[in-house]
Amino acid sequence: MPRNISDEAGPRRVEVSLPGRGYDILIGRSLLTSSYPRISGLLRSEKVFIVCDENVQEPHAATLINHWKSEGLETELLVMPAGERTKDVRHLSEIWDKLTAGRYGRDAALVALGGGVIGDLAGFAAATYLRGIDLIQVPTSLLAMVDSSVGGKTGINHAAGKNLIGAFWQPKVVLIDVDVLSTLPGEEYISALAEVIKYGVIYDSAFFDWTEAHVDSLRRGEESAITQAVARSCEIKADVVSKDERESGVREILNFGHTVGHAIENVSGYGELKHGEAIAIGMVAESHLATTARPGWTEEQHDRLVKVIASAGLPVWLPRPIAAGELLNAAKSDKKARRGAIRYVLPHRFGKVETSPIEDGEVLRSLLEIGASER
Ligand code: NAD
């Protein structure tokens, strides 16, 4: 998908500042064939263990391995099935088994090469094997580039719910080679634009303006627009995470659109909508809620946001009517609801959100605005 624009200046660097656990995110082109000098100083052993999924094995894992091998680094590759179901204890255990069989020590480094599923799963394996070994995130989906590879949340799913088992484990470095997006399916790419749009709303009005102005280039997957969007998204996530690593405060602003979005995913069944599509519709509902609950957020601002979401190729409306009450109940049973009261992250103006509980009646009215039915 990225267009050919030379990257002679080298990768862009975004710093995640955390006491004793800070790291760099490197964003650029051809990093899979040029990254070694940038990571060699971080490696404490001559062998690395790489986990990827079957969709990125060829060509990306092969490219990375060829490059590292040519630099004298030994590698072992474990290929996992693609898909959310891989994020479970059985596949986690498979990684542990390979690590123990290969006698990897405390100085080992584990490389997570893939989308958010591999990043979360292999990240959690790194967090737990020998009480924690070094982790290198090499995200290959746009969602993993702008969101899941940054911030240190790792984990697996449980029968009782998504992401219920996990740990905070920061990587040593994140390598983002935007060239790998050329093989990413179009719907996965578009879906992740919802998170890019979110960052402008929650944190940076100038970035929202930029996204609005470049939405067509982003939708078409133009390389310079993608690199800019990934870099600014990473900067914003890095900034938020640096202020609140463990989500005890400011980090919850990242959940704009996610309370309703998760409820939509829950009720419609995972699979009917892509995650980013559900978040896009969730942002529309929560933005509508803000027009009634927040004096600063006007209908005009709401309309601007809805237009950018739609122009990115994302839905702004439920694909079929779902009862508003059912969505509300699903939101209430989400793990982030505290003592039954749901806290919504609502825009106050572009670049500024605030979190507060909202009356059920108001929420129900906003759900009707995204096509939910009264019963
Ligand atoms: P994913 O890892 O399943 O990737 C989506 C699909 O794209 C998969 O089929 C994958 O094989 C394929 N793919 C990835 N990169 C590719 C490439 N370059 N070329 C071809 N195919 C490619 O899903 P995702 O959307 O990347 O991530 C979703 C996961 O991330 C969820 O499990 C979610 O819970 C998690 N997540 C974690 C965080 C966090 O902070 N840790 C944040 C958001 C989401």
Short mmCIF file of C-alpha atoms and ligand atoms in Angstrom, two decimals:
data_model
loop_
_atom_site.label_atom_id
_atom_site.label_comp_id
_atom_site.label_asym_id
_atom_site.label_seq_id
_atom_site.Cartn_x
_atom_site.Cartn_y
_atom_site.Cartn_z
CA MET A 1 0.00 0.00 0.00
CA PRO A 2 2.71 2.67 0.72
CA ARG A 3 3.84 4.63 -2.33
CA ASN A 4 7.50 5.01 -3.22
CA ILE A 5 8.92 8.03 -1.50
CA SER A 6 12.57 7.80 -0.56
CA ASP A 7 13.48 7.72 3.10
CA GLU A 8 17.03 8.99 2.88
CA ALA A 9 16.78 10.84 6.19
CA GLY A 10 16.48 7.52 8.06
CA PRO A 11 13.74 6.45 10.44
CA ARG A 12 11.86 8.84 12.69
CA ARG A 13 12.38 8.30 16.38
CA VAL A 14 9.74 8.64 19.07
CA GLU A 15 10.81 8.27 22.67
CA VAL A 16 8.69 6.62 25.33
CA SER A 17 9.92 8.07 28.64
CA LEU A 18 9.39 5.80 31.59
CA PRO A 19 11.73 5.68 34.59
CA GLY A 20 14.21 2.84 33.96
CA ARG A 21 12.03 1.39 31.19
CA GLY A 22 12.17 4.06 28.48
CA TYR A 23 12.54 2.98 24.85
CA ASP A 24 12.52 4.21 21.27
CA ILE A 25 9.97 3.66 18.55
CA LEU A 26 11.65 3.78 15.14
CA ILE A 27 9.39 4.51 12.18
CA GLY A 28 10.52 4.38 8.57
CA ARG A 29 10.95 2.34 5.41
CA SER A 30 13.02 -0.80 4.81
CA LEU A 31 13.66 -1.34 8.52
CA LEU A 32 13.31 -5.10 8.08
CA THR A 33 16.46 -5.00 5.93
CA SER A 34 18.39 -2.34 7.83
CA SER A 35 17.45 -2.53 11.50
CA TYR A 36 20.38 -4.54 12.84
CA PRO A 37 22.79 -1.66 13.60
CA ARG A 38 19.97 0.09 15.43
CA ILE A 39 19.17 -2.84 17.73
CA SER A 40 22.50 -4.64 18.09
CA GLY A 41 23.47 -2.55 21.12
CA LEU A 42 20.29 -3.64 22.89
CA LEU A 43 20.87 -7.37 22.43
CA ARG A 44 22.46 -9.30 25.28
CA SER A 45 22.69 -12.65 23.51
CA GLU A 46 23.67 -13.85 20.03
CA LYS A 47 20.40 -15.62 19.40
CA VAL A 48 16.87 -14.20 19.23
CA PHE A 49 13.54 -15.98 19.29
CA ILE A 50 10.98 -14.66 16.81
CA VAL A 51 7.24 -15.26 16.96
CA CYS A 52 5.07 -14.37 13.93
CA ASP A 53 1.84 -15.59 12.39
CA GLU A 54 1.31 -17.47 9.15
CA ASN A 55 0.29 -14.32 7.24
CA VAL A 56 3.53 -12.47 7.91
CA GLN A 57 5.90 -15.45 7.72
CA GLU A 58 6.35 -14.76 4.00
CA PRO A 59 7.73 -12.37 3.07
CA HIS A 60 8.28 -10.38 6.26
CA ALA A 61 9.73 -12.91 8.73
CA ALA A 62 11.92 -14.30 5.96
CA THR A 63 13.18 -10.80 5.08
CA LEU A 64 13.98 -9.93 8.68
CA ILE A 65 15.72 -13.25 9.32
CA ASN A 66 17.85 -12.97 6.18
CA HIS A 67 18.96 -9.51 7.20
CA TRP A 68 19.78 -10.44 10.79
CA LYS A 69 21.50 -13.67 9.73
CA SER A 70 23.69 -11.72 7.30
CA GLU A 71 24.78 -9.65 10.31
CA GLY A 72 25.73 -12.79 12.24
CA LEU A 73 22.69 -13.00 14.50
CA GLU A 74 21.23 -16.45 15.14
CA THR A 75 17.45 -16.72 14.99
CA GLU A 76 14.72 -19.23 15.77
CA LEU A 77 11.24 -18.73 14.34
CA LEU A 78 7.92 -19.94 15.68
CA VAL A 79 4.93 -19.47 13.37
CA MET A 80 1.48 -19.28 14.93
CA PRO A 81 -1.95 -19.51 13.27
CA ALA A 82 -3.39 -16.09 12.36
CA GLY A 83 -6.37 -14.75 14.27
CA GLU A 84 -7.69 -13.73 17.65
CA ARG A 85 -8.11 -17.35 18.78
CA THR A 86 -4.33 -17.71 18.89
CA LYS A 87 -4.26 -15.32 21.85
CA ASP A 88 -4.86 -18.14 24.33
CA VAL A 89 -3.05 -20.13 26.97
CA ARG A 90 -2.38 -23.07 24.63
CA HIS A 91 -0.36 -20.95 22.20
CA LEU A 92 1.29 -19.10 25.07
CA SER A 93 2.37 -22.44 26.45
CA GLU A 94 3.74 -23.42 23.04
CA ILE A 95 6.04 -20.38 23.15
CA TRP A 96 7.17 -21.24 26.71
CA ASP A 97 7.85 -24.83 25.56
CA LYS A 98 10.07 -23.68 22.69
CA LEU A 99 11.93 -21.24 24.92
CA THR A 100 12.65 -23.88 27.55
CA ALA A 101 13.56 -26.49 24.90
CA GLY A 102 15.98 -23.99 23.33
CA ARG A 103 17.44 -23.24 26.79
CA TYR A 104 16.99 -19.52 26.36
CA GLY A 105 18.37 -17.70 29.37
CA ARG A 106 17.60 -14.44 31.13
CA ASP A 107 19.66 -12.59 28.51
CA ALA A 108 17.41 -13.79 25.66
CA ALA A 109 15.35 -11.48 23.47
CA LEU A 110 11.94 -12.35 22.10
CA VAL A 111 10.76 -10.63 18.92
CA ALA A 112 7.02 -10.19 18.31
CA LEU A 113 6.60 -9.80 14.54
CA GLY A 114 2.95 -9.35 13.64
CA GLY A 115 -0.31 -7.62 14.39
CA GLY A 116 -1.78 -7.00 17.82
CA VAL A 117 -2.51 -10.68 18.38
CA ILE A 118 1.14 -11.71 18.10
CA GLY A 119 2.28 -8.57 19.94
CA ASP A 120 0.01 -9.28 22.91
CA LEU A 121 0.68 -13.04 23.00
CA ALA A 122 4.44 -13.00 22.46
CA GLY A 123 4.71 -9.90 24.66
CA PHE A 124 3.07 -11.81 27.50
CA ALA A 125 5.38 -14.78 26.89
CA ALA A 126 8.34 -12.38 27.22
CA ALA A 127 6.84 -10.89 30.39
CA THR A 128 6.48 -14.28 32.04
CA TYR A 129 9.32 -16.52 30.80
CA LEU A 130 12.02 -16.58 33.50
CA ARG A 131 10.08 -13.74 35.15
CA GLY A 132 10.68 -11.54 32.14
CA ILE A 133 13.05 -11.37 29.19
CA ASP A 134 13.74 -8.63 26.65
CA LEU A 135 11.01 -7.92 24.12
CA ILE A 136 11.28 -6.31 20.69
CA GLN A 137 8.02 -5.32 19.03
CA VAL A 138 7.95 -5.35 15.22
CA PRO A 139 4.32 -4.47 14.44
CA THR A 140 3.05 -5.38 10.97
CA SER A 141 -0.59 -4.24 11.05
CA LEU A 142 -1.54 -0.56 11.15
CA LEU A 143 -3.44 -1.20 14.41
CA ALA A 144 -0.32 -2.65 16.01
CA MET A 145 1.79 0.25 14.70
CA VAL A 146 -0.43 3.02 16.06
CA ASP A 147 -1.71 1.33 19.17
CA SER A 148 -0.94 -2.14 20.51
CA SER A 149 2.86 -2.29 20.12
CA VAL A 150 3.29 0.87 22.19
CA GLY A 151 2.55 1.12 25.89
CA GLY A 152 3.44 -2.27 27.28
CA LYS A 153 0.05 -3.96 27.61
CA THR A 154 0.46 -7.66 26.87
CA GLY A 155 -1.87 -10.57 27.45
CA ILE A 156 -4.20 -13.28 26.31
CA ASN A 157 -7.93 -13.90 26.25
CA HIS A 158 -9.87 -16.07 28.68
CA ALA A 159 -13.18 -17.89 28.19
CA ALA A 160 -14.70 -15.25 30.49
CA GLY A 161 -13.57 -12.32 28.35
CA LYS A 162 -10.98 -10.64 26.13
CA ASN A 163 -7.58 -9.60 27.50
CA LEU A 164 -8.43 -10.76 31.03
CA ILE A 165 -5.00 -12.29 31.68
CA GLY A 166 -1.91 -10.20 31.11
CA ALA A 167 0.90 -8.01 32.30
CA PHE A 168 2.43 -4.62 31.68
CA TRP A 169 5.75 -5.36 29.97
CA GLN A 170 7.50 -2.64 28.03
CA PRO A 171 9.55 -3.53 24.94
CA LYS A 172 13.22 -2.55 24.54
CA VAL A 173 12.46 -1.04 21.14
CA VAL A 174 9.61 -0.89 18.63
CA LEU A 175 10.58 -1.20 14.96
CA ILE A 176 7.93 0.09 12.56
CA ASP A 177 8.66 -0.59 8.90
CA VAL A 178 5.73 0.96 7.04
CA ASP A 179 6.65 -1.02 3.90
CA VAL A 180 5.14 -4.15 5.48
CA LEU A 181 1.69 -2.57 5.14
CA SER A 182 1.86 -3.35 1.42
CA THR A 183 0.60 -6.88 2.18
CA LEU A 184 -1.94 -5.94 4.86
CA PRO A 185 -5.54 -6.58 3.71
CA GLY A 186 -7.32 -3.30 2.89
CA GLU A 187 -10.09 -3.77 5.48
CA GLU A 188 -7.52 -4.25 8.27
CA TYR A 189 -5.80 -1.05 7.19
CA ILE A 190 -9.00 1.04 7.02
CA SER A 191 -10.23 -0.35 10.33
CA ALA A 192 -7.11 0.95 12.13
CA LEU A 193 -7.66 4.49 10.81
CA ALA A 194 -10.33 4.76 13.54
CA GLU A 195 -7.55 4.82 16.15
CA VAL A 196 -5.63 7.47 14.18
CA ILE A 197 -8.73 9.69 14.08
CA LYS A 198 -9.25 9.09 17.81
CA TYR A 199 -5.83 10.54 18.73
CA GLY A 200 -6.67 13.94 17.22
CA VAL A 201 -9.96 14.09 19.11
CA ILE A 202 -8.55 13.12 22.50
CA TYR A 203 -5.20 14.88 22.45
CA ASP A 204 -4.25 17.13 19.57
CA SER A 205 -6.60 19.38 17.62
CA ALA A 206 -3.85 20.21 15.08
CA PHE A 207 -3.49 16.50 14.37
CA PHE A 208 -7.25 16.24 13.92
CA ASP A 209 -7.07 19.12 11.40
CA TRP A 210 -4.20 17.33 9.64
CA THR A 211 -6.15 14.04 9.53
CA GLU A 212 -9.18 15.85 8.15
CA ALA A 213 -7.04 17.45 5.43
CA HIS A 214 -5.25 14.20 4.54
CA VAL A 215 -8.07 11.71 4.97
CA ASP A 216 -8.16 10.87 1.24
CA SER A 217 -4.37 10.25 1.15
CA LEU A 218 -4.71 8.09 4.23
CA ARG A 219 -7.60 6.14 2.76
CA ARG A 220 -5.55 5.53 -0.39
CA GLY A 221 -2.58 4.42 1.73
CA GLU A 222 -0.07 7.02 0.54
CA GLU A 223 3.24 6.35 2.22
CA SER A 224 4.08 9.88 3.36
CA ALA A 225 0.63 10.30 4.94
CA ILE A 226 0.86 6.90 6.63
CA THR A 227 4.31 7.63 8.06
CA GLN A 228 3.13 10.98 9.43
CA ALA A 229 -0.03 9.43 10.90
CA VAL A 230 1.88 6.55 12.51
CA ALA A 231 4.56 8.85 13.93
CA ARG A 232 2.10 11.34 15.45
CA SER A 233 -0.14 8.54 16.78
CA CYS A 234 2.89 6.91 18.44
CA GLU A 235 3.99 10.25 19.92
CA ILE A 236 0.55 10.79 21.44
CA LYS A 237 0.29 7.25 22.79
CA ALA A 238 3.86 7.50 24.14
CA ASP A 239 3.01 10.76 25.86
CA VAL A 240 -0.15 9.38 27.45
CA VAL A 241 1.60 6.17 28.56
CA SER A 242 4.52 8.13 30.01
CA LYS A 243 2.07 10.00 32.21
CA ASP A 244 0.13 6.93 33.31
CA GLU A 245 1.78 3.60 32.52
CA ARG A 246 -0.79 1.43 34.33
CA GLU A 247 -4.03 3.13 33.39
CA SER A 248 -4.87 4.58 36.75
CA GLY A 249 -5.80 7.97 35.35
CA VAL A 250 -5.05 9.85 32.14
CA ARG A 251 -4.48 6.67 30.08
CA GLU A 252 -8.22 6.03 30.14
CA ILE A 253 -8.69 8.85 27.59
CA LEU A 254 -7.46 6.30 25.03
CA ASN A 255 -10.84 4.62 25.51
CA PHE A 256 -12.81 7.28 23.62
CA GLY A 257 -15.25 5.35 21.41
CA HIS A 258 -14.36 2.09 23.12
CA THR A 259 -17.15 1.86 25.73
CA VAL A 260 -19.86 1.80 23.08
CA GLY A 261 -17.48 0.14 20.57
CA HIS A 262 -16.81 -2.83 22.85
CA ALA A 263 -20.53 -3.13 23.60
CA ILE A 264 -21.23 -3.28 19.84
CA GLU A 265 -18.57 -5.98 19.41
CA ASN A 266 -20.01 -7.93 22.32
CA VAL A 267 -23.60 -7.84 21.17
CA SER A 268 -23.05 -8.22 17.44
CA GLY A 269 -20.62 -11.07 18.01
CA TYR A 270 -16.93 -10.75 17.29
CA GLY A 271 -16.34 -11.04 13.58
CA GLU A 272 -19.34 -9.19 12.15
CA LEU A 273 -17.49 -5.90 12.41
CA LYS A 274 -13.76 -5.25 12.53
CA HIS A 275 -12.61 -3.85 15.86
CA GLY A 276 -11.85 -0.43 14.33
CA GLU A 277 -15.26 -0.34 12.66
CA ALA A 278 -16.97 -0.90 16.01
CA ILE A 279 -14.78 1.83 17.55
CA ALA A 280 -15.68 4.20 14.70
CA ILE A 281 -19.41 3.71 15.39
CA GLY A 282 -18.66 3.96 19.13
CA MET A 283 -16.95 7.32 18.57
CA VAL A 284 -20.02 8.60 16.71
CA ALA A 285 -22.31 7.55 19.60
CA GLU A 286 -20.03 8.97 22.29
CA SER A 287 -19.53 12.19 20.33
CA HIS A 288 -23.29 12.53 20.07
CA LEU A 289 -23.52 11.96 23.82
CA ALA A 290 -21.03 14.79 24.28
CA THR A 291 -23.23 17.21 22.33
CA THR A 292 -25.84 16.86 25.07
CA ALA A 293 -23.55 16.30 28.08
CA ARG A 294 -20.67 18.71 27.33
CA PRO A 295 -21.34 22.39 26.81
CA GLY A 296 -18.19 22.86 24.67
CA TRP A 297 -18.88 20.09 22.13
CA THR A 298 -21.20 21.41 19.43
CA GLU A 299 -23.24 19.79 16.66
CA GLU A 300 -20.75 21.33 14.18
CA GLN A 301 -17.81 19.59 15.85
CA HIS A 302 -19.79 16.34 15.94
CA ASP A 303 -20.57 16.66 12.22
CA ARG A 304 -16.88 17.29 11.40
CA LEU A 305 -15.86 14.16 13.26
CA VAL A 306 -18.57 12.03 11.62
CA LYS A 307 -17.50 13.31 8.18
CA VAL A 308 -13.83 12.39 8.74
CA ILE A 309 -14.81 8.91 9.98
CA ALA A 310 -17.00 8.34 6.92
CA SER A 311 -14.37 9.78 4.53
CA ALA A 312 -11.82 7.33 5.91
CA GLY A 313 -14.07 4.51 4.72
CA LEU A 314 -15.34 3.63 8.18
CA PRO A 315 -18.98 3.05 9.19
CA VAL A 316 -20.86 5.68 11.23
CA TRP A 317 -23.97 3.56 11.66
CA LEU A 318 -24.70 0.05 12.94
CA PRO A 319 -24.87 -2.51 10.08
CA ARG A 320 -28.23 -3.73 11.44
CA PRO A 321 -30.50 -2.48 14.22
CA ILE A 322 -29.52 -3.75 17.66
CA ALA A 323 -31.67 -2.94 20.71
CA ALA A 324 -30.25 0.09 22.51
CA GLY A 325 -30.98 -1.53 25.90
CA GLU A 326 -28.94 -4.56 24.94
CA LEU A 327 -25.97 -2.36 24.03
CA LEU A 328 -26.29 -0.44 27.29
CA ASN A 329 -26.28 -3.68 29.32
CA ALA A 330 -23.21 -4.89 27.44
CA ALA A 331 -21.43 -1.61 28.18
CA LYS A 332 -22.31 -1.98 31.85
CA SER A 333 -20.82 -5.44 32.08
CA ASP A 334 -17.56 -4.28 30.45
CA LYS A 335 -14.60 -4.68 32.79
CA LYS A 336 -13.99 -0.93 32.78
CA ALA A 337 -17.36 -0.11 34.33
CA ARG A 338 -16.78 0.80 37.96
CA ARG A 339 -19.43 -0.05 40.54
CA GLY A 340 -22.04 -0.25 37.78
CA ALA A 341 -21.57 3.38 36.69
CA ILE A 342 -20.02 3.64 33.25
CA ARG A 343 -17.50 6.40 32.82
CA TYR A 344 -17.57 7.81 29.30
CA VAL A 345 -14.64 9.58 27.70
CA LEU A 346 -16.31 12.54 26.02
CA PRO A 347 -14.83 15.29 23.86
CA HIS A 348 -14.97 18.78 25.27
CA ARG A 349 -13.36 20.28 22.19
CA PHE A 350 -10.94 18.83 19.62
CA GLY A 351 -7.82 17.77 21.51
CA LYS A 352 -9.51 17.64 24.91
CA VAL A 353 -11.68 14.96 26.48
CA GLU A 354 -13.07 14.50 29.96
CA THR A 355 -14.32 11.39 31.68
CA SER A 356 -17.57 11.20 33.63
CA PRO A 357 -20.54 8.97 34.41
CA ILE A 358 -23.65 9.60 32.28
CA GLU A 359 -27.33 8.86 32.94
CA ASP A 360 -28.66 5.76 31.14
CA GLY A 361 -31.44 7.76 29.46
CA GLU A 362 -28.95 10.04 27.71
CA VAL A 363 -26.86 7.09 26.59
CA LEU A 364 -29.94 5.33 25.18
CA ARG A 365 -30.83 8.45 23.15
CA SER A 366 -27.33 8.57 21.66
CA LEU A 367 -27.48 4.88 20.76
CA LEU A 368 -30.59 5.59 18.68
CA GLU A 369 -28.45 8.08 16.72
CA ILE A 370 -26.21 5.25 15.46
CA GLY A 371 -29.18 3.17 14.32
CA ALA A 372 -29.94 1.18 17.48
CA SER A 373 -33.59 0.21 17.84
CA GLU A 374 -35.81 1.13 20.78
CA ARG A 375 -36.49 -2.52 21.56
P1 NAD B 1 -4.19 -9.28 14.13
O1 NAD B 1 -2.91 -9.42 14.81
O2 NAD B 1 -5.12 -10.44 14.13
O3 NAD B 1 -3.89 -8.84 12.63
C1 NAD B 1 -4.98 -8.69 11.73
C2 NAD B 1 -4.81 -9.60 10.51
O4 NAD B 1 -3.81 -9.04 9.68
C3 NAD B 1 -4.31 -11.02 10.85
O5 NAD B 1 -4.92 -11.92 9.98
C4 NAD B 1 -2.82 -10.95 10.56
O6 NAD B 1 -2.29 -12.19 10.23
C5 NAD B 1 -2.79 -10.00 9.40
N1 NAD B 1 -1.58 -9.24 9.21
C6 NAD B 1 -0.91 -8.48 10.12
N2 NAD B 1 0.08 -7.82 9.52
C7 NAD B 1 0.07 -8.19 8.20
C8 NAD B 1 0.84 -7.83 7.07
N3 NAD B 1 1.80 -6.90 7.14
N4 NAD B 1 0.55 -8.43 5.91
C9 NAD B 1 -0.47 -9.33 5.80
N5 NAD B 1 -1.25 -9.67 6.82
C10 NAD B 1 -0.98 -9.11 8.01
O7 NAD B 1 -5.05 -8.05 14.69
P2 NAD B 1 -4.68 -6.51 14.93
O8 NAD B 1 -5.83 -5.76 14.43
O9 NAD B 1 -3.33 -6.18 14.47
O10 NAD B 1 -4.66 -6.44 16.52
C11 NAD B 1 -5.81 -6.79 17.27
C12 NAD B 1 -5.37 -7.32 18.61
O11 NAD B 1 -4.64 -6.29 19.29
C13 NAD B 1 -6.51 -7.71 19.52
O12 NAD B 1 -6.21 -8.94 20.13
C14 NAD B 1 -6.54 -6.61 20.56
O13 NAD B 1 -7.01 -7.06 21.82
C15 NAD B 1 -5.11 -6.21 20.62
N6 NAD B 1 -4.86 -4.84 21.10
C16 NAD B 1 -3.91 -4.69 22.05
C17 NAD B 1 -3.61 -3.40 22.50
C18 NAD B 1 -2.53 -3.22 23.53
O14 NAD B 1 -2.39 -2.09 24.03
N7 NAD B 1 -1.79 -4.24 23.85
C19 NAD B 1 -4.28 -2.30 21.97
C20 NAD B 1 -5.24 -2.51 20.98
C21 NAD B 1 -5.53 -3.79 20.54
#
